[in-house]
CSV table of C-alpha atoms and ligand atoms in Angstrom, one decimal:
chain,number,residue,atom,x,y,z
A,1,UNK,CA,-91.4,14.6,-88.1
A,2,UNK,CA,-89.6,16.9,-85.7
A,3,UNK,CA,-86.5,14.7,-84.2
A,4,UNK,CA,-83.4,16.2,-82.4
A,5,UNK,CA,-80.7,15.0,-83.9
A,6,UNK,CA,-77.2,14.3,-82.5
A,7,UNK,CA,-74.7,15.5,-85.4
A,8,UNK,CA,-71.5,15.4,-83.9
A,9,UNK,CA,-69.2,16.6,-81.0
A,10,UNK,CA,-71.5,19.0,-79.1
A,11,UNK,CA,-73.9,19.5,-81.8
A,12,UNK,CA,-77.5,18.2,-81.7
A,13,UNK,CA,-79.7,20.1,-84.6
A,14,UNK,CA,-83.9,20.1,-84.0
A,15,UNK,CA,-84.7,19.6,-87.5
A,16,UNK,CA,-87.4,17.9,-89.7
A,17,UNK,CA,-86.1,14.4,-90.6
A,18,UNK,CA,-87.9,11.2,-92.4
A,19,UNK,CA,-90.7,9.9,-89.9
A,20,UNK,CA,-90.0,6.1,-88.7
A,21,UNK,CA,-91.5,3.0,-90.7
A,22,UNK,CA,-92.4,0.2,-88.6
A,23,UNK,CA,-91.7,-3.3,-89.1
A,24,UNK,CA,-94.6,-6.1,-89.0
A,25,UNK,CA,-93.1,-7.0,-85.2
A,26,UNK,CA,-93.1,-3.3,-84.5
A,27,UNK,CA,-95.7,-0.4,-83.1
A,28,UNK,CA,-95.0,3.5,-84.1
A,29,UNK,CA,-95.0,5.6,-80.7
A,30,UNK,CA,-96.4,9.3,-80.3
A,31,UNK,CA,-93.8,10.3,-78.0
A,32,UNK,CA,-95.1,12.0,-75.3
A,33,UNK,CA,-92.5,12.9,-72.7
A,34,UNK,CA,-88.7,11.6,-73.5
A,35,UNK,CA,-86.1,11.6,-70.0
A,36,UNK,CA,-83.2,13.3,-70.7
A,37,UNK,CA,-80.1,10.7,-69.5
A,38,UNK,CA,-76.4,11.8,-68.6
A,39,UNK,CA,-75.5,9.0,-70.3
A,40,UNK,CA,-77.2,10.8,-73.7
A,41,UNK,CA,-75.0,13.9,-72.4
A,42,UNK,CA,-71.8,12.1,-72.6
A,43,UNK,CA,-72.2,10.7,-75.6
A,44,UNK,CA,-73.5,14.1,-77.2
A,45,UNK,CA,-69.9,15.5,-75.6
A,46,UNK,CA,-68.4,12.6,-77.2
A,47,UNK,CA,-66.3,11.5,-73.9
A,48,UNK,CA,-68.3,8.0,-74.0
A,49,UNK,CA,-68.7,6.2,-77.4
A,50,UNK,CA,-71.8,4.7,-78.6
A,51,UNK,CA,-72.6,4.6,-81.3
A,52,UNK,CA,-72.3,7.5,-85.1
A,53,UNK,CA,-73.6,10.7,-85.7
A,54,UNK,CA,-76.2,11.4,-87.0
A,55,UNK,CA,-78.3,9.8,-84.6
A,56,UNK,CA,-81.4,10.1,-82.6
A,57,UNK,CA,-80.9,9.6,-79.2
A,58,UNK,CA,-83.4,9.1,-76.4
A,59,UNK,CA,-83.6,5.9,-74.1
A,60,UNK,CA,-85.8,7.0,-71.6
A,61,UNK,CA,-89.3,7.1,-73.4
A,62,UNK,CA,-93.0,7.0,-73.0
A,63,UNK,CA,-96.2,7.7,-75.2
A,64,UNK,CA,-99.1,6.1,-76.8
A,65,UNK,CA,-99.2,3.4,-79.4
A,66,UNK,CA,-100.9,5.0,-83.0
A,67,UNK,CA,-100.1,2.4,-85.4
A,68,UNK,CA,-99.2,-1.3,-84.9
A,69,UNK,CA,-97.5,-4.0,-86.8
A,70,UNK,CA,-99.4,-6.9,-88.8
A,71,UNK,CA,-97.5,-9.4,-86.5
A,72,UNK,CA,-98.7,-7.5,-83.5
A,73,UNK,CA,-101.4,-9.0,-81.7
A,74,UNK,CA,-101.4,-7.5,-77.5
A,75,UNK,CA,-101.9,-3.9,-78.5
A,76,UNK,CA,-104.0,-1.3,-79.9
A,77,UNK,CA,-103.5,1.8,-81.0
A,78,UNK,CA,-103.9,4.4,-78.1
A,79,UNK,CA,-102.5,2.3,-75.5
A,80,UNK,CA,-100.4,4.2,-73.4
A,81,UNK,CA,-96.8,2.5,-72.9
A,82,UNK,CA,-93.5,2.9,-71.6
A,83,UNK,CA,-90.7,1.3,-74.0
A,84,UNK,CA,-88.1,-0.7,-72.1
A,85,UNK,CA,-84.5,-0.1,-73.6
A,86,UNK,CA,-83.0,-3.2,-74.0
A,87,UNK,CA,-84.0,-5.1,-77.3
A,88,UNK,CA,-82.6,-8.8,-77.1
A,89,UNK,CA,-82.1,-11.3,-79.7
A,90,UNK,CA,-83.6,-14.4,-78.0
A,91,UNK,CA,-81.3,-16.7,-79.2
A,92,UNK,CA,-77.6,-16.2,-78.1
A,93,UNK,CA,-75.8,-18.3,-75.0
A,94,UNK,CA,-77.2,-15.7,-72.7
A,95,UNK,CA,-80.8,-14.9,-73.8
A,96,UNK,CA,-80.5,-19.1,-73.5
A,97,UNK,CA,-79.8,-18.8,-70.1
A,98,UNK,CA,-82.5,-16.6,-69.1
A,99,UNK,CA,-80.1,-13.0,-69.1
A,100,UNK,CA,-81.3,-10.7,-71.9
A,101,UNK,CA,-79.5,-8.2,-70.2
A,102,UNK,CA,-75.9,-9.5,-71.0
A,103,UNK,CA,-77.3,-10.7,-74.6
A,104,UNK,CA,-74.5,-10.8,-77.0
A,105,UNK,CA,-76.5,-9.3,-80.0
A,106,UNK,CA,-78.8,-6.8,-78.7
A,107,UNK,CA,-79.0,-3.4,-78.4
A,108,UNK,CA,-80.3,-0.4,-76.5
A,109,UNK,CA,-83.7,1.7,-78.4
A,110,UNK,CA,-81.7,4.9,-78.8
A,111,UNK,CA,-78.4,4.0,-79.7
A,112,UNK,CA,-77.7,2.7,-83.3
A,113,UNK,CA,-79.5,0.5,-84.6
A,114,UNK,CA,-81.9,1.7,-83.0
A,115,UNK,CA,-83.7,5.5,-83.5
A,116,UNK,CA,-84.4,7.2,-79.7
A,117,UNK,CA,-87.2,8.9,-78.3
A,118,UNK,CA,-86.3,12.7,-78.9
A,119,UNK,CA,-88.1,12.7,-81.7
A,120,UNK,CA,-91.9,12.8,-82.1
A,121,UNK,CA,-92.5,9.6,-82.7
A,122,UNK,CA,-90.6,6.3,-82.8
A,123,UNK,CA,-90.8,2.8,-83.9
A,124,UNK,CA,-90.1,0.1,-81.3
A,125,UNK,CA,-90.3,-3.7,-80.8
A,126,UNK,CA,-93.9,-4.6,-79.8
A,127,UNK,CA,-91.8,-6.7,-76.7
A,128,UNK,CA,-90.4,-3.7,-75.5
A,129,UNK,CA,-93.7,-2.4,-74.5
A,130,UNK,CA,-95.2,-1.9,-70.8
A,131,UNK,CA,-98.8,-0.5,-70.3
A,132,UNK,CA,-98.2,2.5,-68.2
A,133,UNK,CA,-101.2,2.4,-65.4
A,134,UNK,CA,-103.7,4.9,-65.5
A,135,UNK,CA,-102.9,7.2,-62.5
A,136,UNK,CA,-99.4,7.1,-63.5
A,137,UNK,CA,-98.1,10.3,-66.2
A,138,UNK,CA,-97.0,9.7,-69.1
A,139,UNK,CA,-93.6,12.0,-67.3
A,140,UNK,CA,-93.5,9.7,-64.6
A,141,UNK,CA,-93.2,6.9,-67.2
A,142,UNK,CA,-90.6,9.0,-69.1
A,143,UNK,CA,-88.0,8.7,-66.6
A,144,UNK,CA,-88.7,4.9,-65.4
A,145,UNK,CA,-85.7,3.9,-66.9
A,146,UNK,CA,-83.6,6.0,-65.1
A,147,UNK,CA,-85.2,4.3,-62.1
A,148,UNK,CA,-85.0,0.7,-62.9
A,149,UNK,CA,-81.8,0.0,-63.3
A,150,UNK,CA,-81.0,1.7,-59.6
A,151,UNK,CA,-84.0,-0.5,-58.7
A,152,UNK,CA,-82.8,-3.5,-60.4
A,153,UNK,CA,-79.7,-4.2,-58.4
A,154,UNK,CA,-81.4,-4.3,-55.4
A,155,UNK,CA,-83.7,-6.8,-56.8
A,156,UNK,CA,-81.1,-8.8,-58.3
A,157,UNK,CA,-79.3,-8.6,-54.7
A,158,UNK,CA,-82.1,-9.3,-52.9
A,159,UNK,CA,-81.5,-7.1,-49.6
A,160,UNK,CA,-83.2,-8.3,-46.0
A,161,UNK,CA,-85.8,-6.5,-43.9
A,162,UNK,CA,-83.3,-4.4,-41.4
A,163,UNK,CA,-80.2,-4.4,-43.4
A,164,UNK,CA,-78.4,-0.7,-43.0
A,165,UNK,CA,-77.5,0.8,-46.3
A,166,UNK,CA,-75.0,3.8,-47.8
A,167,UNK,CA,-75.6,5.1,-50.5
A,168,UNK,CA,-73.2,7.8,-52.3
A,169,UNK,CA,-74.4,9.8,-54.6
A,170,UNK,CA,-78.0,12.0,-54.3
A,171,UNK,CA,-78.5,12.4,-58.0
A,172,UNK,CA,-81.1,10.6,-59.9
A,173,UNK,CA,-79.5,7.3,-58.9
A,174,UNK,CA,-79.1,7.6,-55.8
A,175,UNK,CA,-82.5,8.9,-55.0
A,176,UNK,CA,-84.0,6.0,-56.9
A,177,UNK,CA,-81.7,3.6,-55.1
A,178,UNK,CA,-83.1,5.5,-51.4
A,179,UNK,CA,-86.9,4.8,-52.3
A,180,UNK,CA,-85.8,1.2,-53.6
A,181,UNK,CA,-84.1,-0.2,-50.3
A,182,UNK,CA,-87.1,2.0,-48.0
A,183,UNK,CA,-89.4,0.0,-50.5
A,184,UNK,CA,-87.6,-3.4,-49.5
A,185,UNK,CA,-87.7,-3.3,-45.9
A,186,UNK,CA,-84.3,-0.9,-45.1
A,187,UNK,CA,-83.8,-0.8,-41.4
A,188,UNK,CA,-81.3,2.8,-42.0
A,189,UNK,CA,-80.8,4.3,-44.8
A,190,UNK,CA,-77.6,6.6,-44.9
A,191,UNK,CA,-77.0,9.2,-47.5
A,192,UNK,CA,-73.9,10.6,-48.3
A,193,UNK,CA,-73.5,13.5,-51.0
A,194,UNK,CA,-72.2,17.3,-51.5
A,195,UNK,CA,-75.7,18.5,-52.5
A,196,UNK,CA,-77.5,20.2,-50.0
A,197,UNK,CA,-80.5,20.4,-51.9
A,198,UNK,CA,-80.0,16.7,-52.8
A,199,UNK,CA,-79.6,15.6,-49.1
A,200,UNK,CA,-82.9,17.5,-48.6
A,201,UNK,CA,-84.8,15.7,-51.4
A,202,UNK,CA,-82.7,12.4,-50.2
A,203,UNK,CA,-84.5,12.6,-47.0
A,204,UNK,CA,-87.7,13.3,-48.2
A,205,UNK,CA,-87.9,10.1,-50.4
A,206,UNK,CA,-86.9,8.1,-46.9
A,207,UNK,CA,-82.8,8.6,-46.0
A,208,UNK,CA,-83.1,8.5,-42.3
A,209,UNK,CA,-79.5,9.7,-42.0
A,210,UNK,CA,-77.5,12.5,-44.5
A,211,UNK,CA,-74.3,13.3,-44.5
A,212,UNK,CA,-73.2,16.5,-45.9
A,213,UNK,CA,-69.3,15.5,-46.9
A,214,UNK,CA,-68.2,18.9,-47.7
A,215,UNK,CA,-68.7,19.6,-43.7
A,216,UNK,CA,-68.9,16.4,-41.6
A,217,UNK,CA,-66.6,13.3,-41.3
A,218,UNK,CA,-68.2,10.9,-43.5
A,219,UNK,CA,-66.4,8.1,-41.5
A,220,UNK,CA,-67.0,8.6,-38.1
A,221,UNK,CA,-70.4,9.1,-38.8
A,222,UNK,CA,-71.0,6.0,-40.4
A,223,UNK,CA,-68.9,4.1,-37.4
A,224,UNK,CA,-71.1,5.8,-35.1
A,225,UNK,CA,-74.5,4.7,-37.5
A,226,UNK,CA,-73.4,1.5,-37.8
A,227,UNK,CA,-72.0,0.6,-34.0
A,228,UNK,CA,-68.5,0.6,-35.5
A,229,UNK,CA,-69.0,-2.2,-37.8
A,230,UNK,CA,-70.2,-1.1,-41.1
A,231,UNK,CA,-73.2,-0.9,-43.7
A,232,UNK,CA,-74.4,-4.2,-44.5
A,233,UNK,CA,-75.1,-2.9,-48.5
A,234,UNK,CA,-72.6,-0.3,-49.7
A,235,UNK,CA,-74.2,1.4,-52.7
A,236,UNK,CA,-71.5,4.0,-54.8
A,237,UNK,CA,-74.2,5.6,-57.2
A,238,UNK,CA,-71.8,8.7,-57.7
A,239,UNK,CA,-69.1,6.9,-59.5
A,240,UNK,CA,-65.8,8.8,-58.2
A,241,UNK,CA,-62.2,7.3,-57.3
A,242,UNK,CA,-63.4,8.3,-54.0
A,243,UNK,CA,-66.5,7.8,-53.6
A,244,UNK,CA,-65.6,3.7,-55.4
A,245,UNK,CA,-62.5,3.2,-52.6
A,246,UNK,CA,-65.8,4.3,-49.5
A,247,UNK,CA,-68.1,2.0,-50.7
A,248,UNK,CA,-65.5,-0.7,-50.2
A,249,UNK,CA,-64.1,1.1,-46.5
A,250,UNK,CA,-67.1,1.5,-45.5
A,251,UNK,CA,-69.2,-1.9,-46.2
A,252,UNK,CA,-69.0,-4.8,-42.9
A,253,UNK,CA,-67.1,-7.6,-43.0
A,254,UNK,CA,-68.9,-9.9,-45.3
A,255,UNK,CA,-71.0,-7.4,-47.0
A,256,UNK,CA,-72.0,-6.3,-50.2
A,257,UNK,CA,-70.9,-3.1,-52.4
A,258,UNK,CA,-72.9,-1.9,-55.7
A,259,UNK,CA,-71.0,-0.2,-57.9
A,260,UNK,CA,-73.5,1.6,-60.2
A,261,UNK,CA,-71.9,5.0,-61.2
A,262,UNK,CA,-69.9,4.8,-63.6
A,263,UNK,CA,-66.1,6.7,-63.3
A,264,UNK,CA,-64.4,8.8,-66.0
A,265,UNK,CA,-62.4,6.3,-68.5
A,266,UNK,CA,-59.6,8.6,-67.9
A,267,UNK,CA,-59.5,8.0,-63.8
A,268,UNK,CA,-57.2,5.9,-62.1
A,269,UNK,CA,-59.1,4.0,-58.9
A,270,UNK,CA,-57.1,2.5,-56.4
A,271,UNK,CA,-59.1,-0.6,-56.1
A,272,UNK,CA,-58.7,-2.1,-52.4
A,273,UNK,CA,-58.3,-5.6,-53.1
A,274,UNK,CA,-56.6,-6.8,-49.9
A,275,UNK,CA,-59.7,-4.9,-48.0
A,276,UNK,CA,-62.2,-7.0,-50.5
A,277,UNK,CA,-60.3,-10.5,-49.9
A,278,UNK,CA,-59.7,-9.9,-46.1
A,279,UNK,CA,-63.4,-8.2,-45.4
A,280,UNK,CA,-64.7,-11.0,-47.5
A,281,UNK,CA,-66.8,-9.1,-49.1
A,282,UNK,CA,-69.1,-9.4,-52.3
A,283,UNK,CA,-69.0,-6.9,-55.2
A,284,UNK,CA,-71.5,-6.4,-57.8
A,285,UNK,CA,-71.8,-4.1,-61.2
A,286,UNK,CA,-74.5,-3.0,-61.5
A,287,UNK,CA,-76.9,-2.1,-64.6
A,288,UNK,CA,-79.5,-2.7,-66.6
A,289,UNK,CA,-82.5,-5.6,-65.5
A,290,UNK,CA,-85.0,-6.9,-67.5
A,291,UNK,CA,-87.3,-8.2,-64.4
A,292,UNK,CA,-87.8,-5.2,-62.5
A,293,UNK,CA,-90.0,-3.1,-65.2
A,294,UNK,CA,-93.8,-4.7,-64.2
A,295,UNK,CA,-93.1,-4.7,-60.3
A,296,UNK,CA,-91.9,-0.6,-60.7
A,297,UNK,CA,-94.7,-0.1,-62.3
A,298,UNK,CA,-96.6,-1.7,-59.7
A,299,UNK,CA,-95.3,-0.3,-57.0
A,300,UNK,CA,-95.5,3.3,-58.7
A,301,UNK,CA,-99.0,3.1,-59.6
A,302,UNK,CA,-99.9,2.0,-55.5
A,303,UNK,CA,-97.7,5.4,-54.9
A,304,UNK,CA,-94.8,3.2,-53.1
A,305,UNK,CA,-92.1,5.0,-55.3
A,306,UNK,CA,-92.6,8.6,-56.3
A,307,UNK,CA,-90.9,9.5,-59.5
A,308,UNK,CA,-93.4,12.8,-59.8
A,309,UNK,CA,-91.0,14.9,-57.8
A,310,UNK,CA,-88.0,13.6,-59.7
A,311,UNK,CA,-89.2,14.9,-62.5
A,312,UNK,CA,-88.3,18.8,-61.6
A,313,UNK,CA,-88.2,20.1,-65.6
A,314,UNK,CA,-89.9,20.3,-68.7
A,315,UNK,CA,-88.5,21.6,-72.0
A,316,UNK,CA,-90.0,21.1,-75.8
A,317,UNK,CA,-88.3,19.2,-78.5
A,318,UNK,CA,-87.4,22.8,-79.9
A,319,UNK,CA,-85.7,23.7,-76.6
A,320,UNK,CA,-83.5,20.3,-76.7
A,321,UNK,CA,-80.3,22.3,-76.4
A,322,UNK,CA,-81.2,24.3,-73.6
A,323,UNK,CA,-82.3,20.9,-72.0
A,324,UNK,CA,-79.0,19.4,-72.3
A,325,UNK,CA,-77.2,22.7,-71.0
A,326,UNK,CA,-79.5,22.6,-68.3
A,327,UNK,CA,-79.1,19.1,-66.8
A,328,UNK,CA,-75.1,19.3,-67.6
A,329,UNK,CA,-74.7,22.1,-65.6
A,330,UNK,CA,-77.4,21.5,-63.1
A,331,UNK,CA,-78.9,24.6,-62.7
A,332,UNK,CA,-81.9,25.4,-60.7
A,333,UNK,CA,-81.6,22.2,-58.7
A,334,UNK,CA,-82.7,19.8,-61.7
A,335,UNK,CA,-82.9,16.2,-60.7
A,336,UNK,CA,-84.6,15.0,-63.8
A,337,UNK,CA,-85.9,16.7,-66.9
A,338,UNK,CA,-88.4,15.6,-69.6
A,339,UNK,CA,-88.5,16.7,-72.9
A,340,UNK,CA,-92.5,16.5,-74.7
A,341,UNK,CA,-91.9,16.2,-78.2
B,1,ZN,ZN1,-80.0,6.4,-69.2
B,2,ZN,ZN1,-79.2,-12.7,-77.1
């Protein structure tokens, strides 16, 4: 099969490798439309470590089923699914305690063990498998991933009806964490970003409030949003120094801050731990969850969340490089590209 293949610093070759062999608890996967991650980015850069070259990577994936295990029993082949990442053992003290997501000996489809989906086909756990829902694309699918986790923390959370929210950050992530808290009930949803384009699309999927930081002042605004006293969820989905010490100044007394984008190894954050003892607030990290990937689905296929107009690029397996230099640079506005093996 045709696979790209990550070979070392900045090099990913589309070649012809070995097609997968599945195992009797596995299903083979005609991939159909792969998300491209900045997470896959970073490691291709080699600036965050996971995992060797050579290696296929691709964690966001979706396709149809065209040849299943002996020990697989729920699925046939033509099913169209959408692989969740995380692969858990079952048996460790977390998976014990009901969090697959913190399991001590699993692993992510696309890093090693484990072959990714930028390939054209790919052999995955059969309980890593959704059914993607007939009006929903198989592009739309491709980029859930990049969705749930966003959408994960807020379940995990569990935000009220009402509650105000910032969110940093207008990327994918924050996009997906604006339709996530207008899905649960947001009473204001404030946007704060340096991306005009971004703040346009942030409204669109249901900010009621942008801030452009490059030309307002980010605090007064909020103040004036809030009454003076704060969000009640402060989301940083940007993952700056800055943008880490807001979510903390800007949150009420009591409240909550979600730290989901992650900062350069290499930056020094001045974390405000009198502000967090004094304000009494909570602070979670944020990543993957296991329990959000049925109700997305859900929610996408009654056209609650709209991941259609995230999805702003397509690119073949053969144009994989381009891809990448595409999203790292993001030209042409790109929220979220695809590849279709
Ligand atoms: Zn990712
Ligand atoms: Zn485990």
């Amino acid at each position: 099969m045709k696979a790209a293949v990550w070979i070392g610093k900045n090099q990913v070759e589309v070649k012809e490798v070995e097609d997968p062999k599945i195992k009797s608890d596995e299903v083979l996967v005609k991939v159909k439309s792969a998300g491209i991650c900045s997470t896959d980015i970073h490691v291709i850069k080699g600036d965050f470590y996971n995992g060797n070259p050579p290696h296929i990577l691709g964690h966001e994936i979706a396709g149809d089923i065209i040849e299943i295990g002996e020990k697989v029993d729920r699925w046939k082949n033509g099913d169209r699914v959408v692989v969740e990442t995380m692969v858990n053992c079952g048996d460790c003290y977390y998976c014990r305690r009901g969090m697959k997501n913190l399991c001590d000996h699993g692993g992510d489809i696309g890093f090693p063990p484990y072959q990714g989906g930028y390939a054209e086909y790919i052999a995955v756990p059969a309980r890593c498998l959704y059914r993607i829902p007939d009006n929903v694309t198989y592009d739309e699918a491709g980029i859930l991933e990049s969705f749930i986790c966003p959408a994960g923390s807020i379940f995990r959370l569990g935000m009220h009806f009402g509650d105000t929210i910032l969110i940093q950050g207008a990327g994918p992530a924050g996009l997906a964490y604006v339709q996530s808290v207008r899905a649960c009930g947001a009473g204001k949803i404030i946007v704060a970003a340096r991306n005009e384009k971004r703040l346009r699309l942030a409204k669109k999927f249901g900010a009621h409030v942008v801030i452009d930081i490059q030309k307002e002042n980010m605090e007064s605004r909020i103040m004036e949003e809030t009454d003076g006293h704060g969000v009640d969820i402060s989301i940083d989905a940007a993952g700056f120094p800055s943008t880490v010490e807001n979510s903390i100044k800007y949150v009420r007394k009591g409240g909550n801050v979600i730290l989901y984008g992650i900062p350069d190894d290499r930056d020094y954050i001045n974390f405000p731990v009198t502000q967090i003892i004094l304000k009494q607030l909570s602070v979670h990290g944020a990543s993957g969850n296991p329990h959000v990937w049925q109700p997305v689905l859900d929610l996408l296929s009654q056209g609650i969340f709209n991941l259609k107009d995230m999805v702003t690029h397509t690119f073949t397996l053969d144009q994989f490089n381009e891809a990448v230099d595409f999203v790292s640079k993001r030209k042409d506005g790109v929220i979220k590209a695809v590849v279709h093996p």
